[in-house]
Amino acid sequence: MMKALLTTGWSFMRILRTGMGIAALIFAIKDHDVMLGMAGGLLLIMGVMNTGCCGVNGCSVNARPAKKSTTKNTGEEIAFEEVV
């Protein structure tokens, strides 16, 4: 299961997160920066484990088209009143 997680599903964002995590870790080690190291470690873990936002595809847009509205457009004009 873990092997499948690490070897499949590599998208552009997953590669980008992994690459940014590695780069941040390299700079953190070079500059002795703990905060950058923690951020780089987080990005690296997110890229390797394919997590982000709220999990795998947690913030993705629904691929199914929205259902059509059941209301019919009757062509009647809507009257608005001004509230003071």
Short mmCIF file of N, CA and C in Angstrom, two decimals, residues 16-77:
data_model
loop_
_atom_site.label_atom_id
_atom_site.label_comp_id
_atom_site.label_asym_id
_atom_site.label_seq_id
_atom_site.Cartn_x
_atom_site.Cartn_y
_atom_site.Cartn_z
N LEU A 16 5.83 19.70 -7.62
CA LEU A 16 6.20 21.06 -7.19
C LEU A 16 6.37 21.13 -5.67
N ARG A 17 5.44 20.55 -4.91
CA ARG A 17 5.57 20.56 -3.44
C ARG A 17 6.81 19.81 -2.99
N THR A 18 7.08 18.67 -3.61
CA THR A 18 8.26 17.89 -3.23
C THR A 18 9.54 18.66 -3.55
N GLY A 19 9.59 19.24 -4.73
CA GLY A 19 10.78 20.01 -5.12
C GLY A 19 11.00 21.23 -4.24
N MET A 20 9.93 21.94 -3.92
CA MET A 20 10.06 23.11 -3.04
C MET A 20 10.47 22.69 -1.64
N GLY A 21 9.97 21.55 -1.18
CA GLY A 21 10.36 21.05 0.14
C GLY A 21 11.83 20.69 0.20
N ILE A 22 12.33 20.02 -0.84
CA ILE A 22 13.75 19.67 -0.89
C ILE A 22 14.61 20.92 -0.94
N ALA A 23 14.22 21.89 -1.79
CA ALA A 23 14.99 23.12 -1.90
C ALA A 23 14.99 23.88 -0.57
N ALA A 24 13.84 23.96 0.09
CA ALA A 24 13.77 24.66 1.37
C ALA A 24 14.62 23.97 2.43
N LEU A 25 14.63 22.64 2.43
CA LEU A 25 15.47 21.92 3.39
C LEU A 25 16.96 22.15 3.13
N ILE A 26 17.35 22.18 1.87
CA ILE A 26 18.75 22.44 1.54
C ILE A 26 19.16 23.83 2.01
N PHE A 27 18.33 24.84 1.73
CA PHE A 27 18.65 26.20 2.17
C PHE A 27 18.62 26.32 3.69
N ALA A 28 17.71 25.59 4.34
CA ALA A 28 17.64 25.65 5.80
C ALA A 28 18.89 25.05 6.44
N ILE A 29 19.37 23.95 5.89
CA ILE A 29 20.59 23.35 6.42
C ILE A 29 21.79 24.26 6.17
N LYS A 30 21.84 24.84 4.98
CA LYS A 30 22.95 25.73 4.62
C LYS A 30 22.99 26.98 5.51
N ASP A 31 21.82 27.56 5.77
CA ASP A 31 21.73 28.80 6.54
C ASP A 31 21.48 28.59 8.02
N HIS A 32 21.36 27.34 8.48
CA HIS A 32 21.05 27.02 9.88
C HIS A 32 19.76 27.69 10.33
N ASP A 33 18.73 27.56 9.51
CA ASP A 33 17.44 28.20 9.77
C ASP A 33 16.41 27.12 10.14
N VAL A 34 15.97 27.14 11.39
CA VAL A 34 15.06 26.11 11.90
C VAL A 34 13.66 26.27 11.30
N MET A 35 13.16 27.49 11.22
CA MET A 35 11.80 27.71 10.72
C MET A 35 11.68 27.30 9.25
N LEU A 36 12.66 27.65 8.45
CA LEU A 36 12.65 27.25 7.05
C LEU A 36 12.76 25.74 6.93
N GLY A 37 13.51 25.12 7.84
CA GLY A 37 13.62 23.67 7.84
C GLY A 37 12.30 23.00 8.15
N MET A 38 11.55 23.56 9.09
CA MET A 38 10.23 22.98 9.41
C MET A 38 9.27 23.16 8.24
N ALA A 39 9.29 24.34 7.61
CA ALA A 39 8.42 24.56 6.45
C ALA A 39 8.81 23.64 5.30
N GLY A 40 10.11 23.46 5.08
CA GLY A 40 10.57 22.56 4.03
C GLY A 40 10.20 21.12 4.32
N GLY A 41 10.31 20.71 5.57
CA GLY A 41 9.91 19.36 5.95
C GLY A 41 8.43 19.13 5.73
N LEU A 42 7.63 20.14 6.07
CA LEU A 42 6.18 20.03 5.86
C LEU A 42 5.86 19.89 4.38
N LEU A 43 6.49 20.74 3.55
CA LEU A 43 6.26 20.65 2.11
C LEU A 43 6.71 19.31 1.55
N LEU A 44 7.84 18.81 2.03
CA LEU A 44 8.35 17.53 1.55
C LEU A 44 7.40 16.39 1.93
N ILE A 45 6.91 16.39 3.15
CA ILE A 45 5.96 15.36 3.58
C ILE A 45 4.66 15.46 2.80
N MET A 46 4.18 16.69 2.56
CA MET A 46 2.96 16.86 1.79
C MET A 46 3.13 16.34 0.36
N GLY A 47 4.30 16.57 -0.22
CA GLY A 47 4.54 16.09 -1.58
C GLY A 47 4.69 14.59 -1.65
N VAL A 48 5.44 14.01 -0.73
CA VAL A 48 5.68 12.57 -0.77
C VAL A 48 4.42 11.79 -0.44
N MET A 49 3.65 12.25 0.53
CA MET A 49 2.43 11.55 0.94
C MET A 49 1.20 11.95 0.13
N ASN A 50 1.36 12.88 -0.81
CA ASN A 50 0.28 13.35 -1.67
C ASN A 50 -0.88 13.92 -0.86
N THR A 51 -0.56 14.75 0.10
CA THR A 51 -1.59 15.44 0.87
C THR A 51 -1.42 16.93 0.68
N GLY A 52 -2.48 17.64 0.86
CA GLY A 52 -2.46 19.08 0.75
C GLY A 52 -3.85 19.60 1.04
N CYS A 53 -3.97 20.82 1.40
CA CYS A 53 -5.24 21.42 1.78
C CYS A 53 -5.87 20.58 2.89
N CYS A 54 -6.80 19.73 2.55
CA CYS A 54 -7.51 18.93 3.55
C CYS A 54 -7.37 17.44 3.27
N GLY A 55 -6.32 17.03 2.63
CA GLY A 55 -6.13 15.63 2.26
C GLY A 55 -6.03 15.50 0.76
N VAL A 56 -6.08 14.29 0.28
CA VAL A 56 -5.95 14.05 -1.15
C VAL A 56 -7.16 14.64 -1.86
N ASN A 57 -6.93 15.60 -2.73
CA ASN A 57 -7.97 16.31 -3.48
C ASN A 57 -9.02 16.93 -2.57
N GLY A 58 -8.59 17.41 -1.41
CA GLY A 58 -9.52 17.99 -0.45
C GLY A 58 -10.13 19.29 -0.94
N CYS A 59 -9.42 20.04 -1.73
CA CYS A 59 -9.92 21.33 -2.22
C CYS A 59 -10.16 21.30 -3.71
N SER A 60 -10.32 20.13 -4.28
CA SER A 60 -10.53 20.05 -5.72
C SER A 60 -11.97 20.41 -6.07
N VAL A 61 -12.15 20.79 -7.30
CA VAL A 61 -13.47 21.15 -7.80
C VAL A 61 -14.17 19.89 -8.26
N ASN A 62 -15.45 19.80 -8.00
CA ASN A 62 -16.23 18.64 -8.39
C ASN A 62 -16.25 18.52 -9.91
N ALA A 63 -15.89 17.36 -10.44
CA ALA A 63 -15.81 17.16 -11.88
C ALA A 63 -17.18 16.96 -12.52
N ARG A 64 -18.17 16.58 -11.75
CA ARG A 64 -19.50 16.38 -12.30
C ARG A 64 -20.17 17.71 -12.57
N PRO A 65 -20.91 17.82 -13.66
CA PRO A 65 -21.61 19.07 -13.93
C PRO A 65 -22.74 19.28 -12.93
N ALA A 66 -23.04 20.52 -12.65
CA ALA A 66 -24.10 20.85 -11.70
C ALA A 66 -25.45 20.46 -12.30
N LYS A 67 -26.37 20.08 -11.41
CA LYS A 67 -27.71 19.73 -11.87
C LYS A 67 -28.41 21.00 -12.36
N LYS A 68 -29.23 20.82 -13.38
CA LYS A 68 -29.95 21.96 -13.91
C LYS A 68 -31.06 22.36 -12.94
N SER A 69 -31.33 23.63 -12.90
CA SER A 69 -32.35 24.15 -12.02
C SER A 69 -33.73 23.69 -12.49
N THR A 70 -34.59 23.41 -11.54
CA THR A 70 -35.94 22.96 -11.87
C THR A 70 -36.90 24.13 -12.07
N THR A 71 -36.47 25.35 -11.72
CA THR A 71 -37.35 26.50 -11.91
C THR A 71 -37.30 26.93 -13.36
N LYS A 72 -38.44 27.38 -13.84
CA LYS A 72 -38.53 27.83 -15.23
C LYS A 72 -38.51 29.35 -15.28
N ASN A 73 -37.88 29.88 -16.29
CA ASN A 73 -37.84 31.32 -16.50
C ASN A 73 -39.11 31.70 -17.24
N THR A 74 -40.02 32.37 -16.54
CA THR A 74 -41.32 32.72 -17.15
C THR A 74 -41.27 34.05 -17.88
N GLY A 75 -40.19 34.78 -17.75
CA GLY A 75 -40.09 36.05 -18.45
C GLY A 75 -40.74 37.20 -17.70
N GLU A 76 -41.32 36.94 -16.53
CA GLU A 76 -41.94 38.01 -15.76
C GLU A 76 -40.87 38.87 -15.11
N GLU A 77 -41.14 40.16 -15.08
CA GLU A 77 -40.18 41.08 -14.46
C GLU A 77 -40.38 41.08 -12.96
#
